[in-house]
Amino acid sequence: MQLSGRVAIITGAGQGIGKSIALKLASYGADVCAVDVNLASAEQTAKEISAMGKRSLPLKVDVTNLKEAEAMAEKVFETFDGLHVLVNNAGITRDGLLLRMKEEDWDAVISVNLKGAFNCTKGCVKYMTKQKWGRIVNIASVVGVQGNAGQSNYAASKAGLIGFTKSIAREFASRNITCNAVAPGYIETPMTDVLSQNIKDEILAKIPLGRLGGAGDVAMGVLFLASNAANYITGQVLNINGGMAM
Ligand SMILES: NC(=O)c1ccc[n+]([C@@H]2O[C@H](COP(=O)([O-])OP(=O)(O)OC[C@H]3O[C@@H](n4cnc5c(N)ncnc54)[C@H](O)[C@@H]3O)[C@@H](O)[C@H]2O)c1
């Protein structure tokens, strides 16, 4: 699963799962552009990658903005003379039962989680097409597969991302660009730190492997899909959830 000579963009790389993916891909040889709306956190990730001896570039990008996403792809291609892997990881939650959910909570989640992936993919795919090699990995969720009360916006965004993944896989297969999704279960990150202990215990009871996931569990799946080891895999959803959904 070596990624030497590959250039990867990870969105939402400032913390949590995105940071873990960025460090993992770098540790397997990739040069990495760490993208986040929070520049200081992207810079920290990039610093840790440089310390590993790989080239890195921190960029402040709001993935909801198409122009920023296109400028990101151009900058990375110019800086590294290549763009091989895109991981659409940036995501947010704005939970609430439907009757109480505000329109702006719906729009914000769809905008970051789904439109963000559209924007970044659109920006990057033309460079991958030129190279006739590309790997796109979208971070979906078990909630996009099963639904979840109180997360209709988030579930819709992640289910949408799975449909997007399969469509891009079909559109770009002839250019040797694969597109797959990873659907994590409950992973311990700042996003899930806000859940109460009661809710965490309820979730835990549903996980056959008996523990919440770590960001590194997700990063290994992304590494696999981004590497030559997954050359014949496209349009798939890899569930990384300790068995909570089968
Ligand atoms: N933690 C989990 O249990 C879990 C489970 C399934 C799926 N996921 C998904 O994994 C991904 C990462 O989740 P996490 O738990 O690491 O979340 P997190 O909140 O810890 O990190 C998300 C990162 O995305 C960045 N971000 C947010 N909006 C952005 C924007 N508009 N443009 C650029 N960057 C932006 C944030 O600044 C942050 O650094 C998300 O897509 C999330 O939906 C998480």
PDB file of C-alpha atoms and ligand atoms in Angstrom:
ATOM      1  CA  MET A   1       0.000   0.000   0.000  1.00  0.00           C
ATOM      2  CA  GLN A   2       2.898   2.361  -0.709  1.00  0.00           C
ATOM      3  CA  LEU A   3       1.965   5.884  -1.854  1.00  0.00           C
ATOM      4  CA  SER A   4       5.435   7.154  -2.751  1.00  0.00           C
ATOM      5  CA  GLY A   5       5.239   9.691  -5.562  1.00  0.00           C
ATOM      6  CA  ARG A   6       1.528  10.303  -4.949  1.00  0.00           C
ATOM      7  CA  VAL A   7       0.080  13.669  -4.002  1.00  0.00           C
ATOM      8  CA  ALA A   8      -2.996  13.706  -1.785  1.00  0.00           C
ATOM      9  CA  ILE A   9      -5.483  16.361  -0.710  1.00  0.00           C
ATOM     10  CA  ILE A  10      -7.356  15.716   2.527  1.00  0.00           C
ATOM     11  CA  THR A  11     -10.179  18.093   3.438  1.00  0.00           C
ATOM     12  CA  GLY A  12     -10.966  18.693   7.094  1.00  0.00           C
ATOM     13  CA  ALA A  13      -7.389  17.621   7.881  1.00  0.00           C
ATOM     14  CA  GLY A  14      -6.997  19.889  10.900  1.00  0.00           C
ATOM     15  CA  GLN A  15      -8.301  17.397  13.450  1.00  0.00           C
ATOM     16  CA  GLY A  16     -10.060  14.096  14.039  1.00  0.00           C
ATOM     17  CA  ILE A  17     -10.390  11.573  11.229  1.00  0.00           C
ATOM     18  CA  GLY A  18      -9.031  13.927   8.540  1.00  0.00           C
ATOM     19  CA  LYS A  19      -5.819  14.559  10.463  1.00  0.00           C
ATOM     20  CA  SER A  20      -5.358  10.855  11.050  1.00  0.00           C
ATOM     21  CA  ILE A  21      -5.851  10.147   7.313  1.00  0.00           C
ATOM     22  CA  ALA A  22      -3.352  12.888   6.381  1.00  0.00           C
ATOM     23  CA  LEU A  23      -0.681  11.473   8.718  1.00  0.00           C
ATOM     24  CA  LYS A  24      -1.374   7.890   7.625  1.00  0.00           C
ATOM     25  CA  LEU A  25      -1.076   8.642   3.890  1.00  0.00           C
ATOM     26  CA  ALA A  26       2.132  10.609   4.554  1.00  0.00           C
ATOM     27  CA  SER A  27       3.562   7.745   6.598  1.00  0.00           C
ATOM     28  CA  TYR A  28       3.019   5.499   3.558  1.00  0.00           C
ATOM     29  CA  GLY A  29       4.906   7.920   1.328  1.00  0.00           C
ATOM     30  CA  ALA A  30       2.419  10.501   0.001  1.00  0.00           C
ATOM     31  CA  ASP A  31       2.992  14.248  -0.176  1.00  0.00           C
ATOM     32  CA  VAL A  32      -0.049  15.808   1.453  1.00  0.00           C
ATOM     33  CA  CYS A  33      -2.038  19.015   1.179  1.00  0.00           C
ATOM     34  CA  ALA A  34      -3.842  19.476   4.511  1.00  0.00           C
ATOM     35  CA  VAL A  35      -6.992  21.489   3.869  1.00  0.00           C
ATOM     36  CA  ASP A  36      -9.204  22.980   6.540  1.00  0.00           C
ATOM     37  CA  VAL A  37     -11.447  25.995   7.053  1.00  0.00           C
ATOM     38  CA  ASN A  38      -9.379  26.478  10.229  1.00  0.00           C
ATOM     39  CA  LEU A  39      -5.920  27.400   8.916  1.00  0.00           C
ATOM     40  CA  ALA A  40      -4.063  27.060  12.240  1.00  0.00           C
ATOM     41  CA  SER A  41      -5.131  23.419  12.561  1.00  0.00           C
ATOM     42  CA  ALA A  42      -4.197  22.640   8.929  1.00  0.00           C
ATOM     43  CA  GLU A  43      -0.777  24.215   9.560  1.00  0.00           C
ATOM     44  CA  GLN A  44      -0.264  22.003  12.602  1.00  0.00           C
ATOM     45  CA  THR A  45      -1.073  18.863  10.576  1.00  0.00           C
ATOM     46  CA  ALA A  46       1.253  20.018   7.775  1.00  0.00           C
ATOM     47  CA  LYS A  47       4.023  20.650  10.309  1.00  0.00           C
ATOM     48  CA  GLU A  48       3.726  17.093  11.630  1.00  0.00           C
ATOM     49  CA  ILE A  49       3.898  15.743   8.051  1.00  0.00           C
ATOM     50  CA  SER A  50       7.008  17.829   7.256  1.00  0.00           C
ATOM     51  CA  ALA A  51       8.609  16.424  10.401  1.00  0.00           C
ATOM     52  CA  MET A  52       8.068  12.960   8.880  1.00  0.00           C
ATOM     53  CA  GLY A  53      10.174  14.040   5.896  1.00  0.00           C
ATOM     54  CA  LYS A  54       7.312  14.346   3.408  1.00  0.00           C
ATOM     55  CA  ARG A  55       6.318  17.472   1.503  1.00  0.00           C
ATOM     56  CA  SER A  56       3.198  19.144   2.866  1.00  0.00           C
ATOM     57  CA  LEU A  57       1.100  22.209   2.176  1.00  0.00           C
ATOM     58  CA  PRO A  58      -1.497  23.659   4.544  1.00  0.00           C
ATOM     59  CA  LEU A  59      -4.384  25.461   2.840  1.00  0.00           C
ATOM     60  CA  LYS A  60      -7.337  27.387   4.205  1.00  0.00           C
ATOM     61  CA  VAL A  61     -10.306  26.350   2.087  1.00  0.00           C
ATOM     62  CA  ASP A  62     -14.022  26.462   2.783  1.00  0.00           C
ATOM     63  CA  VAL A  63     -15.199  23.431   0.814  1.00  0.00           C
ATOM     64  CA  THR A  64     -18.651  24.973   0.338  1.00  0.00           C
ATOM     65  CA  ASN A  65     -17.080  27.531  -2.019  1.00  0.00           C
ATOM     66  CA  LEU A  66     -16.487  26.173  -5.551  1.00  0.00           C
ATOM     67  CA  LYS A  67     -13.968  28.880  -6.483  1.00  0.00           C
ATOM     68  CA  GLU A  68     -11.866  28.110  -3.396  1.00  0.00           C
ATOM     69  CA  ALA A  69     -12.037  24.372  -4.175  1.00  0.00           C
ATOM     70  CA  GLU A  70     -10.889  24.967  -7.772  1.00  0.00           C
ATOM     71  CA  ALA A  71      -8.069  27.255  -6.615  1.00  0.00           C
ATOM     72  CA  MET A  72      -7.023  24.544  -4.117  1.00  0.00           C
ATOM     73  CA  ALA A  73      -6.688  21.913  -6.862  1.00  0.00           C
ATOM     74  CA  GLU A  74      -4.739  24.288  -9.115  1.00  0.00           C
ATOM     75  CA  LYS A  75      -2.377  25.314  -6.303  1.00  0.00           C
ATOM     76  CA  VAL A  76      -1.675  21.686  -5.343  1.00  0.00           C
ATOM     77  CA  PHE A  77      -1.069  20.613  -8.941  1.00  0.00           C
ATOM     78  CA  GLU A  78       1.314  23.549  -9.501  1.00  0.00           C
ATOM     79  CA  THR A  79       3.152  23.058  -6.199  1.00  0.00           C
ATOM     80  CA  PHE A  80       3.640  19.287  -6.387  1.00  0.00           C
ATOM     81  CA  ASP A  81       3.397  18.727 -10.144  1.00  0.00           C
ATOM     82  CA  GLY A  82       0.674  16.124  -9.591  1.00  0.00           C
ATOM     83  CA  LEU A  83      -2.637  15.441  -7.876  1.00  0.00           C
ATOM     84  CA  HIS A  84      -3.507  11.795  -7.363  1.00  0.00           C
ATOM     85  CA  VAL A  85      -5.696  11.337  -4.303  1.00  0.00           C
ATOM     86  CA  LEU A  86      -8.627  13.373  -2.992  1.00  0.00           C
ATOM     87  CA  VAL A  87     -10.214  12.513   0.347  1.00  0.00           C
ATOM     88  CA  ASN A  88     -13.497  14.362   0.874  1.00  0.00           C
ATOM     89  CA  ASN A  89     -13.553  14.233   4.662  1.00  0.00           C
ATOM     90  CA  ALA A  90     -14.693  17.700   5.819  1.00  0.00           C
ATOM     91  CA  GLY A  91     -18.043  17.335   7.528  1.00  0.00           C
ATOM     92  CA  ILE A  92     -20.262  18.852  10.181  1.00  0.00           C
ATOM     93  CA  THR A  93     -23.336  17.939  12.215  1.00  0.00           C
ATOM     94  CA  ARG A  94     -26.293  20.174  13.184  1.00  0.00           C
ATOM     95  CA  ASP A  95     -28.486  17.601  14.924  1.00  0.00           C
ATOM     96  CA  GLY A  96     -32.164  17.995  15.796  1.00  0.00           C
ATOM     97  CA  LEU A  97     -35.493  16.263  15.340  1.00  0.00           C
ATOM     98  CA  LEU A  98     -37.127  17.289  12.079  1.00  0.00           C
ATOM     99  CA  LEU A  99     -39.893  19.405  13.622  1.00  0.00           C
ATOM    100  CA  ARG A 100     -37.306  21.469  15.470  1.00  0.00           C
ATOM    101  CA  MET A 101     -34.635  21.527  12.788  1.00  0.00           C
ATOM    102  CA  LYS A 102     -34.024  24.991  11.398  1.00  0.00           C
ATOM    103  CA  GLU A 103     -33.741  25.521   7.660  1.00  0.00           C
ATOM    104  CA  GLU A 104     -30.197  26.836   8.144  1.00  0.00           C
ATOM    105  CA  ASP A 105     -29.216  23.602   9.950  1.00  0.00           C
ATOM    106  CA  TRP A 106     -30.402  21.596   6.958  1.00  0.00           C
ATOM    107  CA  ASP A 107     -28.652  23.880   4.468  1.00  0.00           C
ATOM    108  CA  ALA A 108     -25.357  24.050   6.378  1.00  0.00           C
ATOM    109  CA  VAL A 109     -24.976  20.274   6.637  1.00  0.00           C
ATOM    110  CA  ILE A 110     -25.897  19.602   3.006  1.00  0.00           C
ATOM    111  CA  SER A 111     -23.609  22.411   1.926  1.00  0.00           C
ATOM    112  CA  VAL A 112     -20.459  21.169   3.719  1.00  0.00           C
ATOM    113  CA  ASN A 113     -20.974  17.397   3.587  1.00  0.00           C
ATOM    114  CA  LEU A 114     -22.435  16.998   0.097  1.00  0.00           C
ATOM    115  CA  LYS A 115     -21.827  20.130  -1.955  1.00  0.00           C
ATOM    116  CA  GLY A 116     -18.316  20.315  -0.495  1.00  0.00           C
ATOM    117  CA  ALA A 117     -17.523  16.925  -2.023  1.00  0.00           C
ATOM    118  CA  PHE A 118     -18.993  18.039  -5.362  1.00  0.00           C
ATOM    119  CA  ASN A 119     -16.884  21.216  -5.335  1.00  0.00           C
ATOM    120  CA  CYS A 120     -13.602  19.513  -4.455  1.00  0.00           C
ATOM    121  CA  THR A 121     -14.153  16.602  -6.843  1.00  0.00           C
ATOM    122  CA  LYS A 122     -14.981  18.995  -9.680  1.00  0.00           C
ATOM    123  CA  GLY A 123     -11.829  20.974  -8.918  1.00  0.00           C
ATOM    124  CA  CYS A 124      -9.513  17.933  -8.741  1.00  0.00           C
ATOM    125  CA  VAL A 125     -10.830  15.506 -11.307  1.00  0.00           C
ATOM    126  CA  LYS A 126      -9.569  17.400 -14.354  1.00  0.00           C
ATOM    127  CA  TYR A 127      -5.988  17.003 -13.129  1.00  0.00           C
ATOM    128  CA  MET A 128      -6.539  13.309 -12.384  1.00  0.00           C
ATOM    129  CA  THR A 129      -7.967  12.879 -15.882  1.00  0.00           C
ATOM    130  CA  LYS A 130      -4.786  14.383 -17.377  1.00  0.00           C
ATOM    131  CA  GLN A 131      -2.674  11.902 -15.404  1.00  0.00           C
ATOM    132  CA  LYS A 132      -4.979   8.968 -16.176  1.00  0.00           C
ATOM    133  CA  TRP A 133      -4.746   7.992 -12.495  1.00  0.00           C
ATOM    134  CA  GLY A 134      -6.861   9.124  -9.604  1.00  0.00           C
ATOM    135  CA  ARG A 135      -8.293   7.914  -6.316  1.00  0.00           C
ATOM    136  CA  ILE A 136     -11.247   9.673  -4.701  1.00  0.00           C
ATOM    137  CA  VAL A 137     -12.397   8.553  -1.261  1.00  0.00           C
ATOM    138  CA  ASN A 138     -15.506  10.095   0.274  1.00  0.00           C
ATOM    139  CA  ILE A 139     -16.104   9.862   4.009  1.00  0.00           C
ATOM    140  CA  ALA A 140     -19.759   8.906   4.411  1.00  0.00           C
ATOM    141  CA  SER A 141     -21.246   7.400   7.597  1.00  0.00           C
ATOM    142  CA  VAL A 142     -23.185   4.438   8.950  1.00  0.00           C
ATOM    143  CA  VAL A 143     -25.934   7.033   9.455  1.00  0.00           C
ATOM    144  CA  GLY A 144     -26.130   7.512   5.678  1.00  0.00           C
ATOM    145  CA  VAL A 145     -26.762   3.782   5.311  1.00  0.00           C
ATOM    146  CA  GLN A 146     -29.179   3.226   8.213  1.00  0.00           C
ATOM    147  CA  GLY A 147     -30.634   6.659   9.030  1.00  0.00           C
ATOM    148  CA  ASN A 148     -30.778   8.092  12.551  1.00  0.00           C
ATOM    149  CA  ALA A 149     -33.505   9.960  14.424  1.00  0.00           C
ATOM    150  CA  GLY A 150     -32.320  13.521  15.024  1.00  0.00           C
ATOM    151  CA  GLN A 151     -29.915  13.490  12.091  1.00  0.00           C
ATOM    152  CA  SER A 152     -32.130  13.716   8.993  1.00  0.00           C
ATOM    153  CA  ASN A 153     -29.908  16.423   7.496  1.00  0.00           C
ATOM    154  CA  TYR A 154     -26.684  14.509   8.207  1.00  0.00           C
ATOM    155  CA  ALA A 155     -28.132  11.154   7.054  1.00  0.00           C
ATOM    156  CA  ALA A 156     -29.391  12.728   3.819  1.00  0.00           C
ATOM    157  CA  SER A 157     -25.991  14.325   3.169  1.00  0.00           C
ATOM    158  CA  LYS A 158     -24.151  11.029   3.713  1.00  0.00           C
ATOM    159  CA  ALA A 159     -26.641   8.930   1.707  1.00  0.00           C
ATOM    160  CA  GLY A 160     -26.303  11.571  -1.024  1.00  0.00           C
ATOM    161  CA  LEU A 161     -22.535  11.203  -0.842  1.00  0.00           C
ATOM    162  CA  ILE A 162     -22.875   7.456  -1.454  1.00  0.00           C
ATOM    163  CA  GLY A 163     -24.989   8.089  -4.583  1.00  0.00           C
ATOM    164  CA  PHE A 164     -22.458  10.712  -5.677  1.00  0.00           C
ATOM    165  CA  THR A 165     -19.625   8.203  -5.141  1.00  0.00           C
ATOM    166  CA  LYS A 166     -21.233   5.574  -7.374  1.00  0.00           C
ATOM    167  CA  SER A 167     -21.992   8.110 -10.127  1.00  0.00           C
ATOM    168  CA  ILE A 168     -18.439   9.499 -10.167  1.00  0.00           C
ATOM    169  CA  ALA A 169     -17.110   5.914 -10.180  1.00  0.00           C
ATOM    170  CA  ARG A 170     -19.115   5.235 -13.359  1.00  0.00           C
ATOM    171  CA  GLU A 171     -18.264   8.568 -15.036  1.00  0.00           C
ATOM    172  CA  PHE A 172     -14.502   8.343 -14.567  1.00  0.00           C
ATOM    173  CA  ALA A 173     -13.727   4.617 -14.613  1.00  0.00           C
ATOM    174  CA  SER A 174     -12.494   4.829 -18.205  1.00  0.00           C
ATOM    175  CA  ARG A 175      -9.849   7.379 -17.081  1.00  0.00           C
ATOM    176  CA  ASN A 176      -8.486   5.028 -14.414  1.00  0.00           C
ATOM    177  CA  ILE A 177     -10.003   7.137 -11.644  1.00  0.00           C
ATOM    178  CA  THR A 178     -11.715   5.172  -8.888  1.00  0.00           C
ATOM    179  CA  CYS A 179     -14.194   6.632  -6.443  1.00  0.00           C
ATOM    180  CA  ASN A 180     -15.191   4.840  -3.253  1.00  0.00           C
ATOM    181  CA  ALA A 181     -16.757   5.729   0.061  1.00  0.00           C
ATOM    182  CA  VAL A 182     -15.854   4.783   3.592  1.00  0.00           C
ATOM    183  CA  ALA A 183     -18.757   4.632   6.042  1.00  0.00           C
ATOM    184  CA  PRO A 184     -17.440   4.863   9.606  1.00  0.00           C
ATOM    185  CA  GLY A 185     -19.548   3.910  12.595  1.00  0.00           C
ATOM    186  CA  TYR A 186     -18.945   5.833  15.822  1.00  0.00           C
ATOM    187  CA  ILE A 187     -15.396   7.102  15.975  1.00  0.00           C
ATOM    188  CA  GLU A 188     -13.847   8.932  18.926  1.00  0.00           C
ATOM    189  CA  THR A 189     -13.067  12.452  17.645  1.00  0.00           C
ATOM    190  CA  PRO A 190     -13.948  16.038  18.637  1.00  0.00           C
ATOM    191  CA  MET A 191     -17.214  15.529  16.658  1.00  0.00           C
ATOM    192  CA  THR A 192     -18.370  12.714  18.961  1.00  0.00           C
ATOM    193  CA  ASP A 193     -16.736  14.053  22.174  1.00  0.00           C
ATOM    194  CA  VAL A 194     -19.864  16.176  22.650  1.00  0.00           C
ATOM    195  CA  LEU A 195     -22.121  13.098  23.059  1.00  0.00           C
ATOM    196  CA  SER A 196     -23.213  12.310  26.617  1.00  0.00           C
ATOM    197  CA  GLN A 197     -21.888   9.198  28.371  1.00  0.00           C
ATOM    198  CA  ASN A 198     -25.433   7.719  28.247  1.00  0.00           C
ATOM    199  CA  ILE A 199     -25.562   7.983  24.477  1.00  0.00           C
ATOM    200  CA  LYS A 200     -22.028   6.593  24.161  1.00  0.00           C
ATOM    201  CA  ASP A 201     -23.037   3.609  26.321  1.00  0.00           C
ATOM    202  CA  GLU A 202     -26.127   2.998  24.157  1.00  0.00           C
ATOM    203  CA  ILE A 203     -23.984   3.056  21.014  1.00  0.00           C
ATOM    204  CA  LEU A 204     -21.375   0.788  22.574  1.00  0.00           C
ATOM    205  CA  ALA A 205     -24.032  -1.814  23.366  1.00  0.00           C
ATOM    206  CA  LYS A 206     -24.720  -2.117  19.609  1.00  0.00           C
ATOM    207  CA  ILE A 207     -21.096  -2.672  18.568  1.00  0.00           C
ATOM    208  CA  PRO A 208     -20.118  -6.373  18.369  1.00  0.00           C
ATOM    209  CA  LEU A 209     -16.406  -5.573  18.623  1.00  0.00           C
ATOM    210  CA  GLY A 210     -17.141  -3.867  21.941  1.00  0.00           C
ATOM    211  CA  ARG A 211     -15.453  -0.496  21.492  1.00  0.00           C
ATOM    212  CA  LEU A 212     -15.908   2.815  19.712  1.00  0.00           C
ATOM    213  CA  GLY A 213     -13.646   3.206  16.697  1.00  0.00           C
ATOM    214  CA  GLY A 214     -10.454   5.225  16.534  1.00  0.00           C
ATOM    215  CA  ALA A 215      -9.591   7.669  13.746  1.00  0.00           C
ATOM    216  CA  GLY A 216      -6.747   5.318  12.793  1.00  0.00           C
ATOM    217  CA  ASP A 217      -9.264   2.538  12.040  1.00  0.00           C
ATOM    218  CA  VAL A 218     -10.821   4.767   9.376  1.00  0.00           C
ATOM    219  CA  ALA A 219      -7.456   5.970   8.075  1.00  0.00           C
ATOM    220  CA  MET A 220      -6.342   2.395   7.310  1.00  0.00           C
ATOM    221  CA  GLY A 221      -9.417   1.870   5.114  1.00  0.00           C
ATOM    222  CA  VAL A 222      -8.774   5.127   3.272  1.00  0.00           C
ATOM    223  CA  LEU A 223      -5.113   4.203   2.773  1.00  0.00           C
ATOM    224  CA  PHE A 224      -6.174   0.900   1.209  1.00  0.00           C
ATOM    225  CA  LEU A 225      -8.669   2.524  -1.177  1.00  0.00           C
ATOM    226  CA  ALA A 226      -6.152   5.236  -2.146  1.00  0.00           C
ATOM    227  CA  SER A 227      -3.431   2.715  -2.949  1.00  0.00           C
ATOM    228  CA  ASN A 228      -2.610   0.319  -5.790  1.00  0.00           C
ATOM    229  CA  ALA A 229      -3.904  -2.493  -3.560  1.00  0.00           C
ATOM    230  CA  ALA A 230      -7.438  -1.326  -4.453  1.00  0.00           C
ATOM    231  CA  ASN A 231      -6.879  -0.871  -8.207  1.00  0.00           C
ATOM    232  CA  TYR A 232      -9.913  -3.006  -9.139  1.00  0.00           C
ATOM    233  CA  ILE A 233     -12.322  -1.544  -6.580  1.00  0.00           C
ATOM    234  CA  THR A 234     -14.644   1.321  -7.503  1.00  0.00           C
ATOM    235  CA  GLY A 235     -18.123   2.517  -6.552  1.00  0.00           C
ATOM    236  CA  GLN A 236     -18.013   0.648  -3.246  1.00  0.00           C
ATOM    237  CA  VAL A 237     -18.831   1.549   0.329  1.00  0.00           C
ATOM    238  CA  LEU A 238     -16.386   0.209   2.908  1.00  0.00           C
ATOM    239  CA  ASN A 239     -18.103  -0.019   6.299  1.00  0.00           C
ATOM    240  CA  ILE A 240     -15.734   0.519   9.235  1.00  0.00           C
ATOM    241  CA  ASN A 241     -17.991   0.209  12.230  1.00  0.00           C
ATOM    242  CA  GLY A 242     -16.983  -2.666  14.511  1.00  0.00           C
ATOM    243  CA  GLY A 243     -19.890  -4.674  13.124  1.00  0.00           C
ATOM    244  CA  MET A 244     -22.681  -2.333  14.300  1.00  0.00           C
ATOM    245  CA  ALA A 245     -24.270  -2.478  10.823  1.00  0.00           C
ATOM    246  CA  MET A 246     -23.894  -5.554   8.639  1.00  0.00           C
TER     247      MET A 246
HETATM  248  N1  LIG B   1     -16.609  10.883  14.303  1.00  0.00           N
HETATM  249  C1  LIG B   1     -17.471   9.985  13.881  1.00  0.00           C
HETATM  250  O1  LIG B   1     -18.002   9.168  14.641  1.00  0.00           O
HETATM  251  C2  LIG B   1     -17.830   9.909  12.436  1.00  0.00           C
HETATM  252  C3  LIG B   1     -18.620   8.830  12.009  1.00  0.00           C
HETATM  253  C4  LIG B   1     -18.962   8.727  10.678  1.00  0.00           C
HETATM  254  C5  LIG B   1     -18.522   9.684   9.785  1.00  0.00           C
HETATM  255  N2  LIG B   1     -17.768  10.726  10.207  1.00  0.00           N
HETATM  256  C6  LIG B   1     -17.350  11.705   9.213  1.00  0.00           C
HETATM  257  O2  LIG B   1     -15.939  11.802   9.204  1.00  0.00           O
HETATM  258  C7  LIG B   1     -15.553  13.116   8.810  1.00  0.00           C
HETATM  259  C8  LIG B   1     -14.607  13.690   9.852  1.00  0.00           C
HETATM  260  O3  LIG B   1     -15.285  13.685  11.109  1.00  0.00           O
HETATM  261  P1  LIG B   1     -14.554  14.037  12.491  1.00  0.00           P
HETATM  262  O4  LIG B   1     -15.255  13.245  13.525  1.00  0.00           O
HETATM  263  O5  LIG B   1     -13.096  13.944  12.336  1.00  0.00           O
HETATM  264  O6  LIG B   1     -15.024  15.568  12.629  1.00  0.00           O
HETATM  265  P2  LIG B   1     -14.288  16.818  13.310  1.00  0.00           P
HETATM  266  O7  LIG B   1     -15.372  17.789  13.626  1.00  0.00           O
HETATM  267  O8  LIG B   1     -13.401  16.368  14.414  1.00  0.00           O
HETATM  268  O9  LIG B   1     -13.378  17.388  12.121  1.00  0.00           O
HETATM  269  C9  LIG B   1     -13.937  17.942  10.960  1.00  0.00           C
HETATM  270  C10 LIG B   1     -12.941  18.885  10.330  1.00  0.00           C
HETATM  271  O10 LIG B   1     -13.567  19.455   9.160  1.00  0.00           O
HETATM  272  C11 LIG B   1     -13.301  20.845   9.133  1.00  0.00           C
HETATM  273  N3  LIG B   1     -14.346  21.553   8.384  1.00  0.00           N
HETATM  274  C12 LIG B   1     -15.624  21.777   8.773  1.00  0.00           C
HETATM  275  N4  LIG B   1     -16.272  22.515   7.853  1.00  0.00           N
HETATM  276  C13 LIG B   1     -15.389  22.754   6.852  1.00  0.00           C
HETATM  277  C14 LIG B   1     -15.465  23.459   5.623  1.00  0.00           C
HETATM  278  N5  LIG B   1     -16.589  24.097   5.240  1.00  0.00           N
HETATM  279  N6  LIG B   1     -14.364  23.502   4.816  1.00  0.00           N
HETATM  280  C15 LIG B   1     -13.221  22.875   5.190  1.00  0.00           C
HETATM  281  N7  LIG B   1     -13.088  22.206   6.353  1.00  0.00           N
HETATM  282  C16 LIG B   1     -14.162  22.140   7.168  1.00  0.00           C
HETATM  283  C17 LIG B   1     -13.272  21.247  10.601  1.00  0.00           C
HETATM  284  O11 LIG B   1     -12.603  22.500  10.793  1.00  0.00           O
HETATM  285  C18 LIG B   1     -12.564  20.064  11.242  1.00  0.00           C
HETATM  286  O12 LIG B   1     -11.168  20.226  11.243  1.00  0.00           O
HETATM  287  C19 LIG B   1     -16.844  13.904   8.640  1.00  0.00           C
HETATM  288  O13 LIG B   1     -17.232  13.908   7.282  1.00  0.00           O
HETATM  289  C20 LIG B   1     -17.835  13.122   9.474  1.00  0.00           C
HETATM  290  O14 LIG B   1     -19.153  13.307   9.029  1.00  0.00           O
HETATM  291  C21 LIG B   1     -17.408  10.873  11.524  1.00  0.00           C
END
